[in-house]
């Protein structure tokens, strides 16, 4: 039977979140210390732990079928692979940064300057698009130190919280792109592996939908049920259960976490009481 080969980082910022996603999808891994390849017992999948920078090439070459990788890395490496699902974790941005005593945020600051980066292709395309000519110095790591040792006038690197920039006396000025972890696939999967990928995607989407939703239940006077039902952004219609106290019912539904406080305020104003919010583990639509 075919097995879907998936690559994840063997270490780094995506590693723990990738393993947690697999676990949430019911894929259990019994890997020993320092194993680079593991076969999953309860799903037709093999996991390969690879160096982050190598994953796009392995994916394009078909050594692995799919991979959990940063979108920013795929853009930088310019490989012929397909993004099939954004995963919502390890969000970051690729940005320009300058020493904090530089007051301007204008991109023109970089005209004729030296920029240190681990993302030369992404940076060059951005500079070309904005008619900026700069000297790009490619550094594989510790890009933030370049201005302090006189190697560059600024840097281009990934930024999450910005704390690393702050510690090195830098500040962010211009964002080139935003990124998050994605599931990407090789373009030449056979029919069997495509079916396995569809099953895996089904599980991922159930997990992601649950993380972005909350289960809500509340007590409502019966005469307020029509109003409350209109407020709730439900999948189909809310569940209404009569309570022991005459004239009251319990309404159950699902809300998008992004609308959480907006909906809660509307529900209270419409007569809902004893509102409970419960996390959802999986959500299959």
PDB file of C-alpha atoms in Angstrom:
ATOM      1  CA  UNK A   1       0.000   0.000   0.000  1.00  0.00           C
ATOM      2  CA  UNK A   2       1.216   3.503  -0.846  1.00  0.00           C
ATOM      3  CA  UNK A   3       2.399   5.742   1.959  1.00  0.00           C
ATOM      4  CA  UNK A   4       2.382   9.521   1.860  1.00  0.00           C
ATOM      5  CA  UNK A   5       5.843  10.886   2.669  1.00  0.00           C
ATOM      6  CA  UNK A   6       5.732  14.113   4.651  1.00  0.00           C
ATOM      7  CA  UNK A   7       8.674  16.328   5.560  1.00  0.00           C
ATOM      8  CA  UNK A   8       8.765  18.446   8.691  1.00  0.00           C
ATOM      9  CA  UNK A   9      11.577  20.391  10.312  1.00  0.00           C
ATOM     10  CA  UNK A  10      13.875  18.271  12.438  1.00  0.00           C
ATOM     11  CA  UNK A  11      14.326  21.309  14.691  1.00  0.00           C
ATOM     12  CA  UNK A  12      13.337  24.944  14.753  1.00  0.00           C
ATOM     13  CA  UNK A  13      10.219  27.058  15.131  1.00  0.00           C
ATOM     14  CA  UNK A  14       7.933  24.791  13.038  1.00  0.00           C
ATOM     15  CA  UNK A  15       8.923  21.500  14.666  1.00  0.00           C
ATOM     16  CA  UNK A  16       6.700  21.434  17.772  1.00  0.00           C
ATOM     17  CA  UNK A  17       3.656  22.928  16.019  1.00  0.00           C
ATOM     18  CA  UNK A  18       3.971  20.433  13.156  1.00  0.00           C
ATOM     19  CA  UNK A  19       4.044  17.482  15.556  1.00  0.00           C
ATOM     20  CA  UNK A  20       1.060  18.905  17.447  1.00  0.00           C
ATOM     21  CA  UNK A  21      -0.926  19.229  14.211  1.00  0.00           C
ATOM     22  CA  UNK A  22      -0.229  15.599  13.340  1.00  0.00           C
ATOM     23  CA  UNK A  23      -1.296  14.556  16.845  1.00  0.00           C
ATOM     24  CA  UNK A  24      -4.501  16.608  16.592  1.00  0.00           C
ATOM     25  CA  UNK A  25      -5.194  14.819  13.294  1.00  0.00           C
ATOM     26  CA  UNK A  26      -4.986  11.451  15.050  1.00  0.00           C
ATOM     27  CA  UNK A  27      -1.565  10.585  13.618  1.00  0.00           C
ATOM     28  CA  UNK A  28       0.530   9.104  16.397  1.00  0.00           C
ATOM     29  CA  UNK A  29       4.297   8.920  16.121  1.00  0.00           C
ATOM     30  CA  UNK A  30       6.545   6.576  18.066  1.00  0.00           C
ATOM     31  CA  UNK A  31       9.883   7.960  16.989  1.00  0.00           C
ATOM     32  CA  UNK A  32      13.069   7.275  18.827  1.00  0.00           C
ATOM     33  CA  UNK A  33      15.662   9.897  19.557  1.00  0.00           C
ATOM     34  CA  UNK A  34      17.542  11.144  16.476  1.00  0.00           C
ATOM     35  CA  UNK A  35      15.468   9.118  13.994  1.00  0.00           C
ATOM     36  CA  UNK A  36      15.223  10.914  10.657  1.00  0.00           C
ATOM     37  CA  UNK A  37      12.490   8.712   9.167  1.00  0.00           C
ATOM     38  CA  UNK A  38       9.455   7.268  10.939  1.00  0.00           C
ATOM     39  CA  UNK A  39       6.567   5.116   9.694  1.00  0.00           C
ATOM     40  CA  UNK A  40       3.151   5.921  11.190  1.00  0.00           C
ATOM     41  CA  UNK A  41       1.232   2.879  12.466  1.00  0.00           C
ATOM     42  CA  UNK A  42      -2.332   4.212  12.251  1.00  0.00           C
ATOM     43  CA  UNK A  43      -2.197   6.174   8.965  1.00  0.00           C
ATOM     44  CA  UNK A  44      -0.506   5.481   5.595  1.00  0.00           C
ATOM     45  CA  UNK A  45       2.258   8.010   6.122  1.00  0.00           C
ATOM     46  CA  UNK A  46       6.009   8.244   6.541  1.00  0.00           C
ATOM     47  CA  UNK A  47       7.552  11.215   8.308  1.00  0.00           C
ATOM     48  CA  UNK A  48      10.960  12.565   7.350  1.00  0.00           C
ATOM     49  CA  UNK A  49      12.700  15.043   9.634  1.00  0.00           C
ATOM     50  CA  UNK A  50      14.746  17.365   7.435  1.00  0.00           C
ATOM     51  CA  UNK A  51      16.732  20.559   7.698  1.00  0.00           C
ATOM     52  CA  UNK A  52      14.390  23.457   7.036  1.00  0.00           C
ATOM     53  CA  UNK A  53      16.331  24.932   4.103  1.00  0.00           C
ATOM     54  CA  UNK A  54      16.438  21.544   2.341  1.00  0.00           C
ATOM     55  CA  UNK A  55      12.693  20.855   2.418  1.00  0.00           C
ATOM     56  CA  UNK A  56      11.669  22.840  -0.716  1.00  0.00           C
ATOM     57  CA  UNK A  57      14.237  21.025  -2.880  1.00  0.00           C
ATOM     58  CA  UNK A  58      13.297  17.583  -1.550  1.00  0.00           C
ATOM     59  CA  UNK A  59       9.656  18.445  -2.222  1.00  0.00           C
ATOM     60  CA  UNK A  60      10.253  19.609  -5.785  1.00  0.00           C
ATOM     61  CA  UNK A  61      12.402  16.544  -6.532  1.00  0.00           C
ATOM     62  CA  UNK A  62       9.738  14.154  -5.215  1.00  0.00           C
ATOM     63  CA  UNK A  63      11.862  12.757  -2.402  1.00  0.00           C
ATOM     64  CA  UNK A  64       8.904  13.699  -0.193  1.00  0.00           C
ATOM     65  CA  UNK A  65       5.288  14.070  -1.314  1.00  0.00           C
ATOM     66  CA  UNK A  66       4.152  16.821   1.024  1.00  0.00           C
ATOM     67  CA  UNK A  67       5.749  19.105   3.593  1.00  0.00           C
ATOM     68  CA  UNK A  68       4.913  21.457   6.420  1.00  0.00           C
ATOM     69  CA  UNK A  69       7.058  24.474   5.708  1.00  0.00           C
ATOM     70  CA  UNK A  70       7.093  28.240   6.016  1.00  0.00           C
ATOM     71  CA  UNK A  71       5.469  30.040   3.108  1.00  0.00           C
ATOM     72  CA  UNK A  72       8.344  32.548   3.184  1.00  0.00           C
ATOM     73  CA  UNK A  73      10.848  29.765   2.489  1.00  0.00           C
ATOM     74  CA  UNK A  74       8.906  28.499  -0.521  1.00  0.00           C
ATOM     75  CA  UNK A  75       8.779  32.028  -1.919  1.00  0.00           C
ATOM     76  CA  UNK A  76      12.519  32.478  -1.383  1.00  0.00           C
ATOM     77  CA  UNK A  77      13.527  29.133  -2.891  1.00  0.00           C
ATOM     78  CA  UNK A  78      11.191  29.596  -5.904  1.00  0.00           C
ATOM     79  CA  UNK A  79      10.420  25.887  -6.268  1.00  0.00           C
ATOM     80  CA  UNK A  80       7.709  24.349  -8.435  1.00  0.00           C
ATOM     81  CA  UNK A  81       5.460  23.089  -5.652  1.00  0.00           C
ATOM     82  CA  UNK A  82       1.824  23.731  -4.749  1.00  0.00           C
ATOM     83  CA  UNK A  83       0.482  25.160  -1.492  1.00  0.00           C
ATOM     84  CA  UNK A  84      -2.636  23.175  -0.613  1.00  0.00           C
ATOM     85  CA  UNK A  85      -3.475  24.475   2.872  1.00  0.00           C
ATOM     86  CA  UNK A  86      -2.460  27.377   5.080  1.00  0.00           C
ATOM     87  CA  UNK A  87      -2.078  26.125   8.644  1.00  0.00           C
ATOM     88  CA  UNK A  88      -2.446  29.236  10.785  1.00  0.00           C
ATOM     89  CA  UNK A  89       0.641  28.834  12.988  1.00  0.00           C
ATOM     90  CA  UNK A  90       4.239  30.124  12.947  1.00  0.00           C
ATOM     91  CA  UNK A  91       3.074  33.434  11.547  1.00  0.00           C
ATOM     92  CA  UNK A  92       5.794  35.931  10.740  1.00  0.00           C
ATOM     93  CA  UNK A  93       6.795  38.536   8.195  1.00  0.00           C
ATOM     94  CA  UNK A  94       9.869  39.241   6.092  1.00  0.00           C
ATOM     95  CA  UNK A  95      10.840  42.825   6.801  1.00  0.00           C
ATOM     96  CA  UNK A  96      13.542  45.430   6.393  1.00  0.00           C
ATOM     97  CA  UNK A  97      15.079  46.820   9.557  1.00  0.00           C
ATOM     98  CA  UNK A  98      17.534  49.597  10.313  1.00  0.00           C
ATOM     99  CA  UNK A  99      19.534  50.765  13.352  1.00  0.00           C
ATOM    100  CA  UNK A 100      17.118  52.401  15.780  1.00  0.00           C
ATOM    101  CA  UNK A 101      18.879  55.771  15.539  1.00  0.00           C
ATOM    102  CA  UNK A 102      17.833  56.009  11.867  1.00  0.00           C
ATOM    103  CA  UNK A 103      14.672  58.102  12.004  1.00  0.00           C
ATOM    104  CA  UNK A 104      13.167  57.510   8.565  1.00  0.00           C
ATOM    105  CA  UNK A 105      10.950  54.598   7.583  1.00  0.00           C
ATOM    106  CA  UNK A 106      11.171  55.530   3.914  1.00  0.00           C
ATOM    107  CA  UNK A 107      12.326  52.808   1.561  1.00  0.00           C
ATOM    108  CA  UNK A 108      14.585  55.334  -0.162  1.00  0.00           C
ATOM    109  CA  UNK A 109      16.967  55.026   2.817  1.00  0.00           C
ATOM    110  CA  UNK A 110      18.224  51.772   1.286  1.00  0.00           C
ATOM    111  CA  UNK A 111      19.184  53.372  -2.041  1.00  0.00           C
ATOM    112  CA  UNK A 112      22.885  52.585  -2.516  1.00  0.00           C
ATOM    113  CA  UNK A 113      23.133  50.961   0.926  1.00  0.00           C
ATOM    114  CA  UNK A 114      24.329  47.513   2.039  1.00  0.00           C
ATOM    115  CA  UNK A 115      21.641  45.069   3.208  1.00  0.00           C
ATOM    116  CA  UNK A 116      22.389  41.786   5.004  1.00  0.00           C
ATOM    117  CA  UNK A 117      19.857  38.984   4.521  1.00  0.00           C
ATOM    118  CA  UNK A 118      19.129  35.265   4.348  1.00  0.00           C
ATOM    119  CA  UNK A 119      16.438  35.990   1.760  1.00  0.00           C
ATOM    120  CA  UNK A 120      18.332  37.371  -1.263  1.00  0.00           C
ATOM    121  CA  UNK A 121      15.770  36.346  -3.907  1.00  0.00           C
ATOM    122  CA  UNK A 122      12.814  37.789  -1.996  1.00  0.00           C
ATOM    123  CA  UNK A 123      14.757  40.974  -1.257  1.00  0.00           C
ATOM    124  CA  UNK A 124      16.046  41.438  -4.807  1.00  0.00           C
ATOM    125  CA  UNK A 125      12.565  41.075  -6.299  1.00  0.00           C
ATOM    126  CA  UNK A 126      11.217  43.629  -3.831  1.00  0.00           C
ATOM    127  CA  UNK A 127      14.017  46.100  -4.534  1.00  0.00           C
ATOM    128  CA  UNK A 128      13.585  45.703  -8.285  1.00  0.00           C
ATOM    129  CA  UNK A 129       9.852  46.315  -7.985  1.00  0.00           C
ATOM    130  CA  UNK A 130      10.501  49.538  -6.069  1.00  0.00           C
ATOM    131  CA  UNK A 131      13.453  50.745  -8.198  1.00  0.00           C
ATOM    132  CA  UNK A 132      15.929  50.552  -5.328  1.00  0.00           C
ATOM    133  CA  UNK A 133      19.545  49.633  -6.046  1.00  0.00           C
ATOM    134  CA  UNK A 134      21.340  48.193  -3.044  1.00  0.00           C
ATOM    135  CA  UNK A 135      24.268  45.883  -2.287  1.00  0.00           C
ATOM    136  CA  UNK A 136      22.914  42.568  -0.929  1.00  0.00           C
ATOM    137  CA  UNK A 137      25.142  40.610   1.467  1.00  0.00           C
ATOM    138  CA  UNK A 138      23.938  37.013   1.894  1.00  0.00           C
ATOM    139  CA  UNK A 139      24.311  35.670   5.452  1.00  0.00           C
ATOM    140  CA  UNK A 140      23.093  32.243   6.548  1.00  0.00           C
ATOM    141  CA  UNK A 141      22.490  33.142  10.185  1.00  0.00           C
ATOM    142  CA  UNK A 142      22.677  35.897  12.832  1.00  0.00           C
ATOM    143  CA  UNK A 143      21.672  38.526  10.302  1.00  0.00           C
ATOM    144  CA  UNK A 144      20.781  40.989  13.078  1.00  0.00           C
ATOM    145  CA  UNK A 145      24.408  41.511  14.062  1.00  0.00           C
ATOM    146  CA  UNK A 146      25.478  42.787  10.608  1.00  0.00           C
ATOM    147  CA  UNK A 147      24.822  46.527  11.195  1.00  0.00           C
ATOM    148  CA  UNK A 148      26.571  46.419  14.592  1.00  0.00           C
ATOM    149  CA  UNK A 149      29.819  45.125  13.083  1.00  0.00           C
ATOM    150  CA  UNK A 150      29.724  47.474  10.120  1.00  0.00           C
ATOM    151  CA  UNK A 151      28.857  44.836   7.535  1.00  0.00           C
ATOM    152  CA  UNK A 152      25.565  46.424   6.469  1.00  0.00           C
ATOM    153  CA  UNK A 153      23.410  49.525   6.817  1.00  0.00           C
ATOM    154  CA  UNK A 154      20.292  47.449   7.420  1.00  0.00           C
ATOM    155  CA  UNK A 155      18.913  43.937   7.241  1.00  0.00           C
ATOM    156  CA  UNK A 156      16.097  41.919   5.678  1.00  0.00           C
ATOM    157  CA  UNK A 157      14.944  39.000   7.810  1.00  0.00           C
ATOM    158  CA  UNK A 158      11.939  37.217   9.284  1.00  0.00           C
ATOM    159  CA  UNK A 159      10.243  38.986  12.200  1.00  0.00           C
ATOM    160  CA  UNK A 160       7.788  37.504  14.678  1.00  0.00           C
ATOM    161  CA  UNK A 161       7.571  39.549  17.865  1.00  0.00           C
ATOM    162  CA  UNK A 162      10.375  41.971  17.020  1.00  0.00           C
ATOM    163  CA  UNK A 163      12.228  41.229  20.272  1.00  0.00           C
ATOM    164  CA  UNK A 164      15.364  40.002  18.476  1.00  0.00           C
ATOM    165  CA  UNK A 165      15.545  43.235  16.494  1.00  0.00           C
ATOM    166  CA  UNK A 166      15.137  45.277  19.692  1.00  0.00           C
ATOM    167  CA  UNK A 167      17.902  43.375  21.477  1.00  0.00           C
ATOM    168  CA  UNK A 168      20.262  44.127  18.602  1.00  0.00           C
ATOM    169  CA  UNK A 169      19.453  47.822  18.419  1.00  0.00           C
ATOM    170  CA  UNK A 170      17.314  47.549  15.290  1.00  0.00           C
ATOM    171  CA  UNK A 171      13.773  48.515  14.374  1.00  0.00           C
ATOM    172  CA  UNK A 172      11.440  47.292  11.655  1.00  0.00           C
ATOM    173  CA  UNK A 173      10.609  49.706   8.829  1.00  0.00           C
ATOM    174  CA  UNK A 174       9.109  47.994   5.756  1.00  0.00           C
ATOM    175  CA  UNK A 175       7.299  44.634   5.446  1.00  0.00           C
ATOM    176  CA  UNK A 176       8.018  42.721   2.226  1.00  0.00           C
ATOM    177  CA  UNK A 177       5.581  39.864   2.827  1.00  0.00           C
ATOM    178  CA  UNK A 178       3.649  38.023   5.521  1.00  0.00           C
ATOM    179  CA  UNK A 179       3.981  34.299   6.040  1.00  0.00           C
ATOM    180  CA  UNK A 180       2.727  31.312   8.001  1.00  0.00           C
ATOM    181  CA  UNK A 181       3.198  27.556   8.014  1.00  0.00           C
ATOM    182  CA  UNK A 182       1.633  25.844   5.002  1.00  0.00           C
ATOM    183  CA  UNK A 183       1.114  22.327   3.713  1.00  0.00           C
ATOM    184  CA  UNK A 184       2.710  22.055   0.267  1.00  0.00           C
ATOM    185  CA  UNK A 185       2.699  19.146  -2.186  1.00  0.00           C
ATOM    186  CA  UNK A 186       4.808  17.835  -5.017  1.00  0.00           C
ATOM    187  CA  UNK A 187       3.045  18.389  -8.349  1.00  0.00           C
ATOM    188  CA  UNK A 188       3.411  14.761  -9.502  1.00  0.00           C
ATOM    189  CA  UNK A 189       1.519  12.752  -6.871  1.00  0.00           C
ATOM    190  CA  UNK A 190      -0.037   9.545  -8.159  1.00  0.00           C
ATOM    191  CA  UNK A 191      -3.730   8.735  -7.704  1.00  0.00           C
ATOM    192  CA  UNK A 192      -3.228   6.616  -4.560  1.00  0.00           C
ATOM    193  CA  UNK A 193      -1.232   9.302  -2.804  1.00  0.00           C
ATOM    194  CA  UNK A 194      -3.720  11.980  -3.809  1.00  0.00           C
ATOM    195  CA  UNK A 195      -6.449   9.978  -2.055  1.00  0.00           C
ATOM    196  CA  UNK A 196      -4.353   9.736   1.096  1.00  0.00           C
ATOM    197  CA  UNK A 197      -3.653  13.474   0.913  1.00  0.00           C
ATOM    198  CA  UNK A 198      -7.395  14.177   0.641  1.00  0.00           C
ATOM    199  CA  UNK A 199      -7.995  12.183   3.841  1.00  0.00           C
ATOM    200  CA  UNK A 200      -5.179  14.058   5.593  1.00  0.00           C
ATOM    201  CA  UNK A 201      -6.535  17.426   4.431  1.00  0.00           C
ATOM    202  CA  UNK A 202      -9.995  16.485   5.704  1.00  0.00           C
ATOM    203  CA  UNK A 203      -8.520  15.932   9.166  1.00  0.00           C
ATOM    204  CA  UNK A 204      -6.472  19.136   9.050  1.00  0.00           C
ATOM    205  CA  UNK A 205      -9.474  21.225   8.062  1.00  0.00           C
ATOM    206  CA  UNK A 206     -11.552  19.728  10.885  1.00  0.00           C
ATOM    207  CA  UNK A 207      -8.816  20.677  13.360  1.00  0.00           C
ATOM    208  CA  UNK A 208      -8.349  24.195  11.980  1.00  0.00           C
ATOM    209  CA  UNK A 209     -12.087  24.875  11.890  1.00  0.00           C
ATOM    210  CA  UNK A 210     -12.389  23.810  15.534  1.00  0.00           C
ATOM    211  CA  UNK A 211      -9.525  26.094  16.615  1.00  0.00           C
ATOM    212  CA  UNK A 212     -11.249  29.066  15.020  1.00  0.00           C
ATOM    213  CA  UNK A 213     -14.663  28.302  16.543  1.00  0.00           C
ATOM    214  CA  UNK A 214     -16.290  28.118  19.976  1.00  0.00           C
ATOM    215  CA  UNK A 215     -19.310  26.174  21.207  1.00  0.00           C
ATOM    216  CA  UNK A 216     -21.800  28.483  22.883  1.00  0.00           C
ATOM    217  CA  UNK A 217     -24.825  27.674  25.037  1.00  0.00           C
ATOM    218  CA  UNK A 218     -27.143  30.013  26.904  1.00  0.00           C
ATOM    219  CA  UNK A 219     -30.517  30.267  28.613  1.00  0.00           C
ATOM    220  CA  UNK A 220     -33.092  32.360  26.760  1.00  0.00           C
ATOM    221  CA  UNK A 221     -36.719  33.388  27.369  1.00  0.00           C
ATOM    222  CA  UNK A 222     -38.866  31.643  24.764  1.00  0.00           C
ATOM    223  CA  UNK A 223     -40.167  34.927  23.397  1.00  0.00           C
ATOM    224  CA  UNK A 224     -36.560  35.994  22.655  1.00  0.00           C
ATOM    225  CA  UNK A 225     -35.617  32.850  20.691  1.00  0.00           C
ATOM    226  CA  UNK A 226     -36.330  34.391  17.234  1.00  0.00           C
ATOM    227  CA  UNK A 227     -34.174  37.452  18.017  1.00  0.00           C
ATOM    228  CA  UNK A 228     -31.319  35.381  19.493  1.00  0.00           C
ATOM    229  CA  UNK A 229     -31.411  33.011  16.507  1.00  0.00           C
ATOM    230  CA  UNK A 230     -30.888  35.924  14.134  1.00  0.00           C
ATOM    231  CA  UNK A 231     -27.882  37.154  16.136  1.00  0.00           C
ATOM    232  CA  UNK A 232     -26.111  33.783  16.118  1.00  0.00           C
ATOM    233  CA  UNK A 233     -23.874  33.146  13.065  1.00  0.00           C
ATOM    234  CA  UNK A 234     -24.783  29.439  12.959  1.00  0.00           C
ATOM    235  CA  UNK A 235     -23.878  26.709  10.457  1.00  0.00           C
ATOM    236  CA  UNK A 236     -27.552  25.848   9.871  1.00  0.00           C
ATOM    237  CA  UNK A 237     -29.810  26.727  12.786  1.00  0.00           C
ATOM    238  CA  UNK A 238     -29.280  26.743  16.549  1.00  0.00           C
ATOM    239  CA  UNK A 239     -30.312  23.847  18.758  1.00  0.00           C
ATOM    240  CA  UNK A 240     -33.183  24.776  21.095  1.00  0.00           C
ATOM    241  CA  UNK A 241     -33.837  22.637  24.199  1.00  0.00           C
ATOM    242  CA  UNK A 242     -36.749  23.397  26.605  1.00  0.00           C
ATOM    243  CA  UNK A 243     -35.722  23.933  30.233  1.00  0.00           C
ATOM    244  CA  UNK A 244     -37.550  22.672  33.330  1.00  0.00           C
ATOM    245  CA  UNK A 245     -38.489  26.261  34.138  1.00  0.00           C
ATOM    246  CA  UNK A 246     -41.524  27.133  32.033  1.00  0.00           C
ATOM    247  CA  UNK A 247     -41.000  29.837  29.407  1.00  0.00           C
ATOM    248  CA  UNK A 248     -37.245  29.256  29.093  1.00  0.00           C
ATOM    249  CA  UNK A 249     -35.047  27.282  26.712  1.00  0.00           C
ATOM    250  CA  UNK A 250     -31.371  26.502  26.270  1.00  0.00           C
ATOM    251  CA  UNK A 251     -29.868  27.476  22.905  1.00  0.00           C
ATOM    252  CA  UNK A 252     -26.702  25.780  21.629  1.00  0.00           C
ATOM    253  CA  UNK A 253     -24.636  26.916  18.655  1.00  0.00           C
ATOM    254  CA  UNK A 254     -21.146  27.556  17.247  1.00  0.00           C
ATOM    255  CA  UNK A 255     -19.555  30.978  16.768  1.00  0.00           C
ATOM    256  CA  UNK A 256     -16.425  32.185  15.016  1.00  0.00           C
ATOM    257  CA  UNK A 257     -13.821  33.143  17.612  1.00  0.00           C
ATOM    258  CA  UNK A 258     -13.103  36.383  15.725  1.00  0.00           C
ATOM    259  CA  UNK A 259     -16.693  37.499  16.362  1.00  0.00           C
ATOM    260  CA  UNK A 260     -16.712  36.270  19.967  1.00  0.00           C
ATOM    261  CA  UNK A 261     -17.052  39.556  21.883  1.00  0.00           C
ATOM    262  CA  UNK A 262     -19.237  41.204  19.269  1.00  0.00           C
ATOM    263  CA  UNK A 263     -21.695  38.298  19.405  1.00  0.00           C
ATOM    264  CA  UNK A 264     -21.633  38.055  23.209  1.00  0.00           C
ATOM    265  CA  UNK A 265     -22.570  41.717  23.569  1.00  0.00           C
ATOM    266  CA  UNK A 266     -25.430  41.320  21.090  1.00  0.00           C
ATOM    267  CA  UNK A 267     -26.722  38.187  22.814  1.00  0.00           C
ATOM    268  CA  UNK A 268     -26.770  39.818  26.256  1.00  0.00           C
ATOM    269  CA  UNK A 269     -28.521  42.860  24.847  1.00  0.00           C
ATOM    270  CA  UNK A 270     -31.112  40.554  23.256  1.00  0.00           C
ATOM    271  CA  UNK A 271     -31.963  38.779  26.527  1.00  0.00           C
ATOM    272  CA  UNK A 272     -29.584  35.789  26.733  1.00  0.00           C
ATOM    273  CA  UNK A 273     -28.442  34.744  30.222  1.00  0.00           C
ATOM    274  CA  UNK A 274     -25.970  32.240  31.754  1.00  0.00           C
ATOM    275  CA  UNK A 275     -23.823  32.188  28.608  1.00  0.00           C
ATOM    276  CA  UNK A 276     -21.158  29.462  28.484  1.00  0.00           C
ATOM    277  CA  UNK A 277     -18.317  29.246  25.956  1.00  0.00           C
ATOM    278  CA  UNK A 278     -16.618  25.870  25.387  1.00  0.00           C
ATOM    279  CA  UNK A 279     -13.563  25.019  23.241  1.00  0.00           C
ATOM    280  CA  UNK A 280     -14.106  22.594  20.335  1.00  0.00           C
ATOM    281  CA  UNK A 281     -11.670  19.749  19.759  1.00  0.00           C
ATOM    282  CA  UNK A 282     -12.682  18.770  16.195  1.00  0.00           C
ATOM    283  CA  UNK A 283     -15.288  20.136  13.830  1.00  0.00           C
ATOM    284  CA  UNK A 284     -16.505  18.124  10.837  1.00  0.00           C
ATOM    285  CA  UNK A 285     -18.844  19.880   8.425  1.00  0.00           C
TER     286      UNK A 285
END
